[in-house]
Coordinates of C-alpha atoms in Angstrom, one line a residue:
X203 CA -89.6 -193.3 -31.8
X204 CA -91.5 -196.8 -30.0
X205 CA -92.5 -200.0 -30.3
X206 CA -96.7 -200.5 -30.9
X207 CA -98.5 -203.2 -30.3
X208 CA -102.6 -203.9 -30.2
X209 CA -104.8 -207.0 -29.7
X210 CA -108.2 -207.8 -30.2
X211 CA -109.9 -211.2 -28.7
X212 CA -111.7 -213.0 -31.5
X213 CA -113.8 -213.9 -28.3
X214 CA -113.9 -212.5 -24.7
X215 CA -110.3 -213.6 -23.9
X216 CA -108.3 -210.9 -21.8
X217 CA -105.5 -210.0 -24.0
X218 CA -103.4 -207.8 -21.9
X219 CA -100.7 -210.8 -21.2
X220 CA -100.3 -211.2 -25.0
X221 CA -99.3 -207.1 -25.6
X222 CA -97.3 -207.1 -22.0
X223 CA -95.1 -209.9 -23.8
X224 CA -95.1 -208.2 -26.9
X225 CA -93.7 -205.3 -25.7
X226 CA -91.1 -206.5 -24.1
X227 CA -89.6 -207.8 -27.2
X228 CA -89.2 -204.4 -29.0
X229 CA -86.7 -202.8 -26.8
X230 CA -84.6 -202.2 -29.4
X231 CA -87.8 -199.5 -30.5
X232 CA -87.7 -197.6 -27.3
X233 CA -87.3 -198.3 -23.5
X234 CA -87.9 -195.1 -21.7
X235 CA -91.5 -195.4 -20.7
X236 CA -94.5 -197.7 -21.9
X237 CA -98.0 -198.3 -21.3
X238 CA -100.9 -200.1 -22.2
X239 CA -104.9 -198.9 -23.0
X240 CA -107.5 -200.9 -22.3
X241 CA -111.1 -201.2 -22.1
X242 CA -112.8 -202.1 -19.0
X243 CA -116.7 -202.3 -18.9
X244 CA -117.4 -200.5 -21.1
X245 CA -115.0 -197.7 -19.7
X246 CA -111.2 -196.6 -21.6
X247 CA -108.3 -196.2 -19.2
X248 CA -104.9 -195.8 -19.8
X249 CA -101.7 -196.8 -17.5
X250 CA -98.2 -195.7 -18.3
X251 CA -95.6 -194.6 -16.4
X252 CA -91.7 -193.4 -17.0
X253 CA -89.0 -197.0 -17.0
X254 CA -89.0 -200.2 -19.2
X255 CA -91.8 -202.1 -19.4
X256 CA -91.1 -204.9 -17.1
X257 CA -91.0 -201.9 -14.3
X258 CA -94.1 -200.3 -15.1
X259 CA -95.9 -203.7 -15.4
X260 CA -95.1 -204.2 -12.1
X261 CA -95.2 -201.0 -10.6
X262 CA -98.9 -200.4 -12.3
X263 CA -99.9 -204.4 -12.1
X264 CA -100.9 -204.4 -16.1
X265 CA -100.7 -208.1 -15.7
X266 CA -103.6 -207.8 -13.2
X267 CA -105.8 -206.2 -16.1
X268 CA -108.2 -208.1 -17.7
X269 CA -109.6 -207.0 -21.3
X270 CA -110.6 -208.3 -24.8
X271 CA -108.9 -205.0 -26.5
X272 CA -105.7 -203.3 -25.4
X273 CA -103.1 -201.2 -27.1
X274 CA -100.1 -200.6 -25.8
X275 CA -96.6 -198.6 -26.7
X276 CA -93.1 -198.7 -25.4
X277 CA -91.3 -195.5 -25.8
X278 CA -87.9 -193.5 -26.8
X279 CA -88.3 -190.2 -26.1
X280 CA -88.1 -187.3 -29.4
X281 CA -90.8 -185.4 -28.9
X282 CA -91.0 -184.3 -25.4
X283 CA -88.9 -185.6 -22.4
X284 CA -89.4 -189.1 -20.9
X285 CA -91.9 -188.6 -18.3
X286 CA -95.2 -190.0 -17.5
X287 CA -97.2 -187.2 -19.3
X288 CA -95.5 -188.1 -22.5
X289 CA -95.9 -191.2 -22.2
X290 CA -98.2 -193.2 -24.9
X291 CA -101.2 -194.3 -25.1
X292 CA -102.6 -190.9 -25.1
X293 CA -106.6 -190.2 -24.8
X294 CA -108.8 -188.0 -25.9
X295 CA -110.9 -185.7 -23.4
X296 CA -114.0 -187.6 -23.6
X297 CA -111.6 -191.0 -23.0
X298 CA -113.3 -192.3 -26.0
X299 CA -110.1 -193.0 -28.1
X300 CA -106.4 -194.0 -27.4
X301 CA -103.4 -193.2 -29.7
X302 CA -100.5 -195.0 -29.8
X303 CA -97.6 -193.9 -32.5
X304 CA -93.9 -194.1 -33.9
X305 CA -91.8 -191.7 -36.2
X306 CA -93.2 -188.2 -36.1
X307 CA -96.0 -186.0 -37.0
X308 CA -94.4 -182.9 -39.2
X309 CA -97.4 -180.6 -38.6
X310 CA -98.1 -181.2 -35.3
X311 CA -97.2 -177.2 -34.5
X312 CA -100.6 -176.6 -36.9
X313 CA -102.7 -179.1 -35.2
X314 CA -102.0 -178.4 -31.6
X315 CA -103.0 -175.0 -32.3
X316 CA -106.0 -176.1 -34.1
X317 CA -107.1 -178.1 -30.9
X318 CA -106.3 -175.9 -28.6
X319 CA -108.3 -173.1 -30.1
X320 CA -111.3 -175.6 -30.0
X321 CA -110.7 -176.0 -26.2
X322 CA -109.0 -179.2 -26.0
X323 CA -106.7 -179.4 -23.0
X324 CA -103.3 -181.0 -23.7
X325 CA -101.5 -182.8 -20.9
X326 CA -98.2 -183.5 -22.8
X327 CA -95.5 -182.2 -25.0
X328 CA -95.9 -185.2 -27.5
X329 CA -96.9 -184.6 -31.0
X330 CA -99.0 -188.1 -31.2
X331 CA -101.6 -186.4 -28.2
X332 CA -102.9 -184.1 -31.2
X333 CA -104.2 -187.0 -33.1
X334 CA -106.4 -188.0 -30.2
X335 CA -108.1 -184.7 -30.2
X336 CA -108.3 -184.6 -33.7
X337 CA -110.1 -187.6 -33.7
X338 CA -112.0 -186.2 -31.2
X339 CA -113.4 -183.6 -33.0
X340 CA -114.1 -185.8 -36.2
X341 CA -116.5 -188.2 -34.3
X342 CA -118.6 -185.2 -32.8
X343 CA -119.4 -184.3 -36.0
X344 CA -121.5 -187.6 -36.1
X345 CA -118.9 -189.4 -37.7
X346 CA -118.4 -193.5 -37.6
X347 CA -114.6 -194.6 -36.0
X348 CA -113.5 -195.4 -39.8
X349 CA -114.5 -191.7 -41.1
X350 CA -113.0 -190.6 -38.4
X351 CA -109.8 -192.3 -39.0
X352 CA -109.8 -191.5 -42.9
X353 CA -110.7 -187.9 -41.9
X354 CA -107.2 -188.0 -39.7
X355 CA -105.3 -189.6 -42.4
X356 CA -105.6 -187.3 -44.5
X357 CA -104.7 -184.6 -42.2
X358 CA -101.7 -185.5 -40.8
X359 CA -98.4 -185.2 -42.2
X360 CA -94.9 -186.8 -41.7
X361 CA -92.8 -190.2 -40.9
X362 CA -95.2 -192.2 -38.7
X363 CA -97.2 -195.4 -37.7
X364 CA -100.1 -194.9 -35.8
X365 CA -103.0 -197.1 -34.2
X366 CA -105.9 -195.8 -32.3
X367 CA -108.2 -198.0 -29.9
X368 CA -111.7 -197.2 -30.0
X369 CA -113.5 -197.5 -26.9
X370 CA -117.2 -197.5 -28.5
X371 CA -116.8 -200.4 -31.0
X372 CA -113.9 -202.0 -28.7
X373 CA -111.9 -202.1 -32.4
X374 CA -108.2 -200.7 -33.3
X375 CA -107.5 -199.1 -36.3
X376 CA -103.8 -198.3 -37.6
X377 CA -102.6 -196.8 -40.5
X378 CA -98.9 -195.5 -41.7
X379 CA -96.8 -192.6 -44.1
X380 CA -94.3 -194.9 -45.2
X381 CA -92.8 -196.8 -41.6
X382 CA -94.2 -200.8 -41.6
X383 CA -97.5 -201.5 -40.1
X384 CA -98.4 -205.2 -39.9
X385 CA -101.7 -207.2 -38.9
X386 CA -101.1 -210.5 -36.7
X387 CA -103.9 -213.0 -36.6
X388 CA -104.1 -215.7 -34.6
X389 CA -107.1 -218.4 -33.6
X390 CA -107.5 -216.3 -30.2
X391 CA -107.4 -212.6 -31.6
X392 CA -105.8 -210.1 -33.9
X393 CA -102.8 -208.1 -33.4
X394 CA -102.0 -204.4 -34.9
X395 CA -97.6 -203.4 -34.7
X396 CA -95.0 -201.8 -36.1
X397 CA -92.4 -204.8 -35.2
X398 CA -93.1 -207.9 -37.2
X399 CA -90.9 -210.1 -34.6
X400 CA -92.8 -208.7 -31.8
X401 CA -95.5 -211.3 -32.9
X402 CA -93.8 -214.3 -32.4
X403 CA -95.7 -216.8 -30.3
X404 CA -98.6 -214.9 -30.5
X405 CA -99.7 -215.0 -34.2
X406 CA -99.2 -217.6 -36.8
X407 CA -99.3 -215.4 -39.9
X408 CA -99.4 -211.9 -40.9
X409 CA -100.4 -208.8 -43.6
X410 CA -98.6 -206.2 -44.5
X411 CA -100.4 -202.8 -44.6
X412 CA -99.4 -200.8 -47.3
X413 CA -98.9 -196.9 -46.8
X414 CA -102.3 -195.9 -48.4
X415 CA -104.0 -198.3 -46.7
X416 CA -106.3 -198.0 -43.3
X417 CA -106.6 -201.5 -41.1
X418 CA -109.3 -202.1 -38.8
X419 CA -109.0 -205.2 -36.6
X420 CA -112.2 -205.3 -34.7
X421 CA -113.4 -209.1 -32.7
X422 CA -115.4 -210.0 -35.7
X423 CA -112.5 -210.1 -38.3
X424 CA -109.7 -207.5 -40.1
X425 CA -111.1 -205.0 -42.6
X426 CA -108.6 -202.9 -44.6
X427 CA -109.3 -199.7 -46.5
X428 CA -108.0 -198.0 -49.9
X429 CA -109.0 -194.6 -50.9
X430 CA -111.8 -194.2 -48.7
X431 CA -113.7 -197.9 -49.8
X432 CA -113.2 -201.4 -48.1
X433 CA -110.7 -203.3 -50.3
X434 CA -109.9 -206.9 -50.7
X435 CA -108.0 -208.5 -48.0
X436 CA -104.6 -209.7 -48.8
X437 CA -104.0 -213.2 -48.5
X438 CA -101.9 -213.3 -45.0
X439 CA -98.3 -214.9 -44.9
X440 CA -97.1 -217.3 -42.8
X441 CA -95.0 -215.7 -39.6
X442 CA -91.9 -217.6 -39.8
X443 CA -89.2 -215.6 -37.0
X444 CA -85.9 -217.3 -35.3
X445 CA -86.2 -216.9 -31.9
X446 CA -83.2 -216.3 -31.2
X447 CA -83.4 -213.1 -33.4
X448 CA -86.5 -212.0 -31.7
X449 CA -84.8 -209.3 -29.5
X450 CA -82.8 -207.8 -32.6
X451 CA -85.8 -207.2 -35.2
X452 CA -84.9 -210.5 -36.6
X453 CA -81.2 -209.0 -37.4
X454 CA -78.0 -211.4 -36.3
X455 CA -76.6 -208.3 -34.4
X456 CA -77.9 -204.9 -33.5
X457 CA -75.8 -203.2 -35.5
X458 CA -76.8 -204.5 -38.9
X459 CA -80.3 -203.6 -37.6
X460 CA -79.3 -200.4 -37.0
X461 CA -77.7 -199.9 -40.2
X462 CA -80.6 -201.4 -42.3
X463 CA -83.0 -198.3 -40.2
X464 CA -80.2 -196.0 -41.4
X465 CA -83.1 -194.8 -44.1
X466 CA -86.4 -195.1 -41.9
X467 CA -83.8 -192.8 -39.0
X468 CA -83.2 -189.9 -41.8
X469 CA -86.9 -189.2 -42.3
X470 CA -87.7 -189.5 -39.0
X471 CA -85.0 -187.0 -38.5
X472 CA -86.3 -184.8 -41.1
X473 CA -89.6 -185.1 -39.5
X474 CA -89.1 -184.9 -35.9
X475 CA -87.1 -181.6 -36.0
X476 CA -89.7 -178.4 -35.3
X477 CA -89.2 -175.5 -37.7
X478 CA -89.6 -172.8 -34.9
X479 CA -86.4 -174.7 -33.2
X480 CA -84.4 -174.8 -36.2
X481 CA -85.2 -171.5 -37.3
X482 CA -83.7 -170.5 -33.6
X483 CA -80.7 -172.8 -33.9
X484 CA -80.2 -171.1 -37.6
X485 CA -80.4 -167.9 -35.7
X486 CA -78.0 -168.4 -33.0
X487 CA -75.4 -169.8 -35.5
X488 CA -75.7 -166.6 -37.7
X489 CA -75.7 -164.1 -34.6
X490 CA -72.7 -165.8 -32.7
X491 CA -69.0 -163.8 -33.0
X492 CA -67.2 -167.0 -32.8
X493 CA -68.4 -170.8 -33.5
X494 CA -67.2 -173.9 -31.9
X495 CA -68.3 -177.4 -32.5
X496 CA -67.2 -179.8 -29.7
X497 CA -67.7 -183.8 -29.8
X498 CA -65.9 -186.9 -29.5
X499 CA -65.7 -190.0 -31.1
X500 CA -67.9 -190.4 -34.0
X501 CA -69.5 -187.6 -33.0
X502 CA -66.6 -185.3 -33.6
X503 CA -66.3 -186.7 -37.1
X504 CA -69.8 -185.4 -37.6
X505 CA -69.3 -181.6 -36.5
X506 CA -65.8 -182.3 -39.0
X507 CA -68.3 -182.5 -41.6
X508 CA -70.9 -180.0 -40.2
X509 CA -67.6 -177.4 -40.7
X510 CA -68.1 -177.7 -44.5
X511 CA -71.4 -177.3 -44.4
X512 CA -71.5 -174.2 -42.4
X513 CA -68.7 -172.6 -44.6
X514 CA -70.0 -173.2 -47.4
X515 CA -73.9 -173.0 -47.2
X516 CA -73.4 -169.7 -44.3
X517 CA -69.9 -168.4 -44.9
X518 CA -69.5 -169.5 -41.0
X519 CA -66.0 -171.1 -40.5
X520 CA -66.3 -173.0 -37.2
X521 CA -63.6 -174.2 -34.8
X522 CA -64.1 -178.0 -34.6
X523 CA -62.3 -179.6 -31.8
X524 CA -62.5 -182.6 -30.0
X525 CA -64.5 -182.1 -26.2
X526 CA -61.6 -183.1 -24.5
X527 CA -59.1 -180.5 -25.7
X528 CA -61.6 -177.5 -25.8
X529 CA -61.0 -176.8 -22.2
X530 CA -57.1 -176.8 -22.3
X531 CA -56.8 -174.9 -25.9
X532 CA -59.8 -172.8 -26.5
X533 CA -62.0 -171.8 -23.2
X534 CA -60.3 -168.5 -22.4
X535 CA -61.3 -167.3 -26.0
X536 CA -64.7 -167.9 -25.0
X537 CA -66.9 -165.2 -24.3
X538 CA -70.9 -163.8 -24.3
X539 CA -71.0 -163.9 -28.1
X540 CA -69.8 -167.3 -28.5
X541 CA -72.0 -170.5 -29.5
X542 CA -70.9 -173.6 -28.7
X543 CA -72.5 -176.7 -30.7
X544 CA -72.1 -179.8 -28.7
X545 CA -72.6 -183.1 -30.1
X546 CA -73.3 -186.2 -27.9
X547 CA -75.5 -189.2 -29.3
X548 CA -76.2 -190.3 -25.2
X549 CA -76.0 -186.6 -23.9
X550 CA -73.9 -187.9 -21.4
X551 CA -70.5 -187.6 -22.8
X552 CA -68.4 -186.6 -19.6
X553 CA -65.8 -184.6 -21.9
X554 CA -68.4 -182.9 -23.8
X555 CA -70.6 -181.8 -20.0
X556 CA -67.6 -180.5 -18.3
X557 CA -66.6 -178.5 -21.2
X558 CA -69.9 -177.0 -21.6
X559 CA -69.8 -175.9 -17.7
X560 CA -66.7 -174.1 -18.5
X561 CA -68.4 -172.5 -21.6
X562 CA -71.7 -171.7 -20.2
X563 CA -69.1 -169.9 -16.7
X564 CA -67.9 -167.6 -19.6
X565 CA -71.1 -166.5 -20.9
X566 CA -71.4 -168.8 -24.1
X567 CA -74.9 -169.8 -25.4
X568 CA -75.1 -173.6 -25.9
X569 CA -76.7 -175.3 -28.7
X570 CA -77.1 -178.8 -27.9
X571 CA -77.1 -182.0 -30.5
X572 CA -78.4 -185.1 -28.7
X573 CA -80.3 -188.4 -29.5
X574 CA -81.6 -188.5 -25.9
X575 CA -83.9 -185.2 -24.9
X576 CA -83.9 -186.2 -21.4
X577 CA -80.0 -186.2 -20.7
X578 CA -78.0 -183.5 -19.2
X579 CA -76.7 -182.1 -22.6
X580 CA -80.2 -181.5 -23.3
X581 CA -80.9 -179.6 -19.8
X582 CA -77.8 -177.8 -20.0
X583 CA -78.6 -176.7 -23.5
X584 CA -80.0 -173.0 -24.4
X585 CA -81.7 -174.8 -27.6
X586 CA -80.9 -178.2 -28.2
X587 CA -82.1 -180.8 -31.1
X588 CA -83.2 -183.8 -31.2
X589 CA -80.9 -186.5 -33.5
X590 CA -84.1 -188.7 -33.4
X591 CA -82.7 -191.3 -35.2
X592 CA -84.5 -193.4 -31.8
X593 CA -82.8 -196.1 -29.8
X594 CA -79.2 -197.5 -30.4
X595 CA -78.6 -200.7 -28.6
X596 CA -75.2 -201.6 -30.2
X597 CA -72.1 -199.6 -28.8
X598 CA -70.7 -199.0 -32.6
X599 CA -72.8 -195.8 -33.6
X600 CA -74.4 -196.2 -37.2
X601 CA -78.0 -194.5 -37.4
X602 CA -77.1 -191.9 -35.0
X603 CA -74.0 -191.2 -37.1
X604 CA -75.9 -190.3 -39.9
X605 CA -79.0 -188.7 -38.3
X606 CA -76.4 -186.7 -36.7
X607 CA -75.2 -185.6 -39.8
X608 CA -78.4 -185.0 -41.7
X609 CA -79.6 -182.6 -38.5
X610 CA -76.7 -180.2 -38.8
X611 CA -76.9 -180.1 -42.7
X612 CA -80.6 -179.3 -41.8
X613 CA -79.4 -176.4 -39.2
X614 CA -77.1 -174.9 -42.0
X615 CA -79.8 -175.0 -44.7
X616 CA -81.8 -172.8 -42.4
X617 CA -79.1 -170.5 -41.4
X618 CA -78.8 -170.4 -45.1
X619 CA -82.2 -169.8 -45.9
X620 CA -82.3 -167.2 -43.0
X621 CA -79.4 -165.0 -44.3
X622 CA -80.6 -164.9 -47.8
X623 CA -77.9 -166.7 -49.3
X624 CA -80.2 -170.0 -50.1
X625 CA -84.0 -168.7 -51.6
X626 CA -87.0 -170.7 -51.1
X627 CA -87.2 -172.5 -54.1
X628 CA -83.4 -173.9 -53.7
X629 CA -84.5 -175.0 -50.0
X630 CA -87.3 -176.8 -51.1
X631 CA -85.4 -178.9 -53.5
X632 CA -82.4 -179.8 -50.8
X633 CA -85.3 -180.8 -48.6
X634 CA -86.8 -183.1 -51.5
X635 CA -83.1 -184.2 -51.7
X636 CA -82.9 -185.6 -48.2
X637 CA -85.9 -187.9 -49.4
X638 CA -84.9 -189.2 -52.5
X639 CA -81.5 -189.8 -51.0
X640 CA -83.3 -191.9 -48.2
X641 CA -85.2 -193.8 -50.6
X642 CA -82.4 -194.4 -52.9
X643 CA -80.6 -195.9 -49.7
X644 CA -83.3 -198.5 -48.8
X645 CA -83.8 -199.7 -52.0
X646 CA -79.7 -200.3 -52.5
X647 CA -79.2 -201.7 -48.6
X648 CA -79.4 -205.5 -50.1
X649 CA -77.2 -204.5 -53.0
X650 CA -74.5 -202.3 -51.0
X651 CA -74.8 -205.2 -48.0
X652 CA -73.3 -208.0 -50.7
X653 CA -70.6 -206.1 -52.2
X654 CA -69.3 -205.1 -48.9
X655 CA -69.3 -209.0 -48.1
X656 CA -67.5 -209.6 -51.4
X657 CA -64.9 -206.9 -50.4
X658 CA -64.3 -208.1 -47.2
X659 CA -62.7 -211.4 -48.7
X660 CA -59.6 -209.1 -49.2
X661 CA -59.5 -207.5 -45.9
X662 CA -59.6 -210.6 -43.8
X663 CA -56.4 -211.4 -44.3
X664 CA -54.5 -208.2 -44.1
X665 CA -52.0 -207.0 -40.9
X666 CA -53.8 -203.1 -41.4
X667 CA -54.7 -200.0 -43.6
X668 CA -55.5 -197.0 -44.7
X669 CA -59.0 -195.0 -45.5
X670 CA -58.2 -192.5 -48.2
X671 CA -60.5 -189.5 -48.8
X672 CA -60.4 -185.8 -49.6
X673 CA -62.9 -182.6 -49.1
X674 CA -66.0 -183.1 -47.5
X675 CA -65.3 -187.1 -47.7
X676 CA -62.3 -186.8 -45.8
X677 CA -64.1 -186.9 -42.2
X678 CA -65.5 -190.3 -43.3
X679 CA -62.2 -191.3 -43.8
X680 CA -61.5 -191.3 -40.4
X681 CA -65.0 -192.3 -39.3
X682 CA -64.6 -195.5 -41.1
X683 CA -61.0 -196.1 -39.9
X684 CA -62.9 -195.9 -36.3
X685 CA -65.7 -198.1 -37.3
X686 CA -62.9 -200.9 -38.3
X687 CA -60.9 -199.9 -35.1
X688 CA -64.3 -200.7 -33.1
X689 CA -66.4 -203.2 -34.8
X690 CA -63.5 -205.4 -36.1
X691 CA -60.6 -204.8 -34.0
X692 CA -58.6 -203.8 -37.4
X693 CA -56.5 -201.3 -37.2
X694 CA -57.0 -198.6 -40.0
X695 CA -55.9 -194.9 -40.4
X696 CA -57.5 -192.2 -42.4
X697 CA -56.0 -190.3 -44.3
X698 CA -56.4 -186.9 -46.4
X699 CA -56.0 -188.3 -50.1
X700 CA -53.3 -185.2 -50.5
X701 CA -51.0 -186.5 -47.5
X702 CA -51.3 -190.4 -49.0
X703 CA -47.7 -190.0 -50.9
X704 CA -46.6 -187.7 -48.0
X705 CA -45.3 -190.5 -46.1
X706 CA -48.4 -192.8 -45.6
X707 CA -47.9 -194.9 -49.2
X708 CA -44.1 -196.5 -47.8
X709 CA -46.0 -198.9 -46.0
X710 CA -48.7 -199.8 -48.7
X711 CA -47.3 -203.7 -50.5
X712 CA -49.4 -206.6 -50.6
X713 CA -50.8 -207.9 -47.2
X714 CA -52.0 -203.8 -46.5
X715 CA -55.4 -202.7 -47.2
X716 CA -56.0 -199.6 -48.7
X717 CA -59.7 -198.2 -49.0
X718 CA -60.8 -195.1 -51.0
X719 CA -63.8 -193.0 -50.7
X720 CA -64.1 -191.0 -54.0
X721 CA -64.5 -187.4 -52.9
X722 CA -67.4 -185.5 -54.7
X723 CA -65.6 -182.3 -55.5
X724 CA -64.4 -183.0 -59.4
X725 CA -60.7 -181.5 -58.9
X726 CA -60.0 -184.1 -55.9
X727 CA -61.4 -187.0 -57.3
X728 CA -59.4 -186.6 -60.7
X729 CA -56.4 -186.4 -58.1
X730 CA -57.7 -189.9 -56.5
X731 CA -57.7 -191.9 -59.2
X732 CA -53.8 -192.1 -59.6
X733 CA -53.4 -192.9 -56.2
X734 CA -56.1 -195.8 -56.5
X735 CA -54.1 -197.2 -58.9
X736 CA -50.7 -196.7 -57.5
X737 CA -52.0 -198.8 -54.4
X738 CA -53.2 -201.4 -56.9
X739 CA -49.8 -201.5 -58.3
X740 CA -48.0 -201.8 -55.2
X741 CA -49.9 -205.2 -54.2
X742 CA -52.3 -203.7 -51.6
X743 CA -56.1 -205.3 -51.3
X744 CA -58.0 -201.8 -52.9
X745 CA -61.8 -201.4 -51.9
X746 CA -63.2 -198.2 -53.4
X747 CA -66.6 -196.3 -52.3
X748 CA -68.2 -194.7 -54.9
X749 CA -71.2 -193.8 -56.5
X750 CA -73.2 -196.1 -58.9
X751 CA -73.2 -194.7 -62.1
X752 CA -69.6 -193.6 -62.3
X753 CA -67.7 -194.3 -65.6
X754 CA -64.1 -194.5 -64.0
X755 CA -64.9 -196.6 -61.5
X756 CA -65.6 -199.2 -64.5
X757 CA -62.1 -198.8 -66.0
X758 CA -60.4 -199.7 -62.4
X759 CA -58.8 -203.0 -62.7
X760 CA -57.0 -205.7 -60.4
X761 CA -57.2 -209.1 -58.9
X762 CA -57.1 -207.4 -55.2
X763 CA -59.9 -204.7 -56.0
X764 CA -63.6 -204.3 -55.0
X765 CA -65.5 -201.7 -55.7
X766 CA -69.1 -200.6 -53.1
X767 CA -71.6 -198.7 -55.0
X768 CA -73.7 -196.1 -53.3
X769 CA -76.6 -194.3 -54.7
X770 CA -75.6 -191.2 -56.3
X771 CA -77.0 -188.3 -54.1
X772 CA -75.6 -184.5 -54.0
X773 CA -72.6 -183.3 -53.2
X774 CA -73.7 -182.0 -49.4
X775 CA -75.7 -185.5 -49.1
X776 CA -72.5 -187.7 -50.0
X777 CA -70.9 -188.1 -46.5
X778 CA -74.7 -189.3 -45.4
X779 CA -74.6 -192.1 -48.1
X780 CA -71.5 -193.2 -48.3
X781 CA -71.2 -193.9 -44.3
X782 CA -73.7 -197.3 -44.8
X783 CA -71.2 -198.7 -47.5
X784 CA -68.4 -198.3 -44.9
X785 CA -70.1 -199.1 -41.6
X786 CA -71.6 -202.5 -43.6
X787 CA -67.8 -203.4 -44.4
X788 CA -66.7 -202.7 -41.0
X789 CA -69.9 -204.9 -39.3
X790 CA -68.7 -207.8 -42.3
X791 CA -65.4 -207.9 -41.3
X792 CA -66.6 -208.0 -37.9
X793 CA -68.6 -211.2 -38.4
X794 CA -65.8 -212.6 -40.5
X795 CA -63.1 -212.4 -37.9
X796 CA -65.8 -213.3 -34.8
X797 CA -65.9 -210.2 -33.1
X798 CA -68.2 -209.2 -30.2
X799 CA -69.9 -206.8 -32.7
X800 CA -72.6 -204.9 -30.6
X801 CA -70.0 -204.7 -26.9
X802 CA -66.6 -204.3 -28.5
X803 CA -64.4 -204.9 -25.8
X804 CA -63.6 -202.0 -23.2
X805 CA -66.3 -199.7 -24.8
X806 CA -69.3 -198.3 -23.7
X807 CA -72.1 -196.5 -24.9
X808 CA -71.3 -193.3 -22.9
X809 CA -68.1 -192.6 -22.1
X810 CA -68.4 -190.6 -18.8
X811 CA -65.4 -190.2 -17.9

């Protein structure tokens, strides 16, 4: 993942300072490396290094450069560790083009083999270096820059945005599959970026580039191509950005931005994980004598959902436990036939790492799941898979949780396919369902957010509450209760629906909150409706999260009842889809109560000890 910003001056003015300034506004897109490509006296030069933009700019003297065309990127490593070699932009062998990207190229392995067989030398492990060499091949066929870009657009697969600086024409071309892409316009320059707020103070107006389009920014103006032919440029829109929200991508808090990024993060995860490593992870699961899943906090709840995936799809029943408990009760059962699946978004969680040391000493195989591939967890693992949600700056985990769920589901699906429990057609259908669920979430987010705002009116006066569910969504009840505590300082407990009347119900009354996540198992759902009615009759403020189109939800009524509707999804995707309204509910309550959303007191992003 990364923030892209390219600039082409209308005249001969220096655009490098503008590009560096714009990159600084995209910390939420990436911060582990940065780079800029420029054309100096007809020569393409790339300057890049590990570190945040300020550090790289000072170390490499970026602000001393002078060029009327420049392309920059700030990166969060999801494909190749955070090293200078893996930093963007990437040049081809002949130093004709420089490429910067965001997202993931899913057919990277195939394209890499193609260019290597053609004699190209790759300098990095990044998927976005390969397009530079594919373009080189196209340009050597005497194609023009636009023709070469159009050929590349037809070749690339995945979830990405890509920008290319051409040395000879001093133009920047760009296109995207699904990710946002914009052209900024000012009296001094034209800009290309994947982040609208990066244009604040640089451009006066902008044009949004559609997925089917290719845009070309040159000194003489901007052109757009659709279906291989030049098309009419859309009228530009006025750029209006609140300066106070620039560093948060136009949102009030990082947490809200990251919730709204969930659909894109899901598609990024789906495109980033490489088939060969997914297959290797699946074979580790199938070949293990025993499987343990260890994690803390939100990641532990993701691991609990994964136990349903593995049990139902693979026939493997893992032991899921807190990494803090693992050395106390389970480590003596670990041996050479054991697989330990360690989940840590930061990759630096202290309890997870100490447990891994103990497991490795006893000969266990480690499968790491982390959002930061430069972490100690990645280095300690025999095999690691990237969550690939992109940087998460708010302390409460949101998009990393949903992407972790998806990655664990993909591992389970692949293991099911490898074991013969799932055929190729069913596997393909389930992968298509993931894409459909992500698209439905993106379309539904504004409505879900509005329903969450209305529901919060019932919660804000309550002294505490329960979040209740059953089956595969029971871990979501635990996660929702955690989010309410983290974000809004509101005490809540996650309760399994079958246990609700075995004690917890005694507290349910006026001034108490009960939240219900509708189970997706039919019998569990049937048993939950009477519990909801009991809570309403007891006078509790009740919020129900269920699928849109569920007729039974429409039959519920009460003055202190609110329903939040999630887009329908198949059973195994329900925890992912349900997570978003629960996160928004916690966020909106935190805002209503005036809490420090992005940085709750006493909490840090990585609990190292």
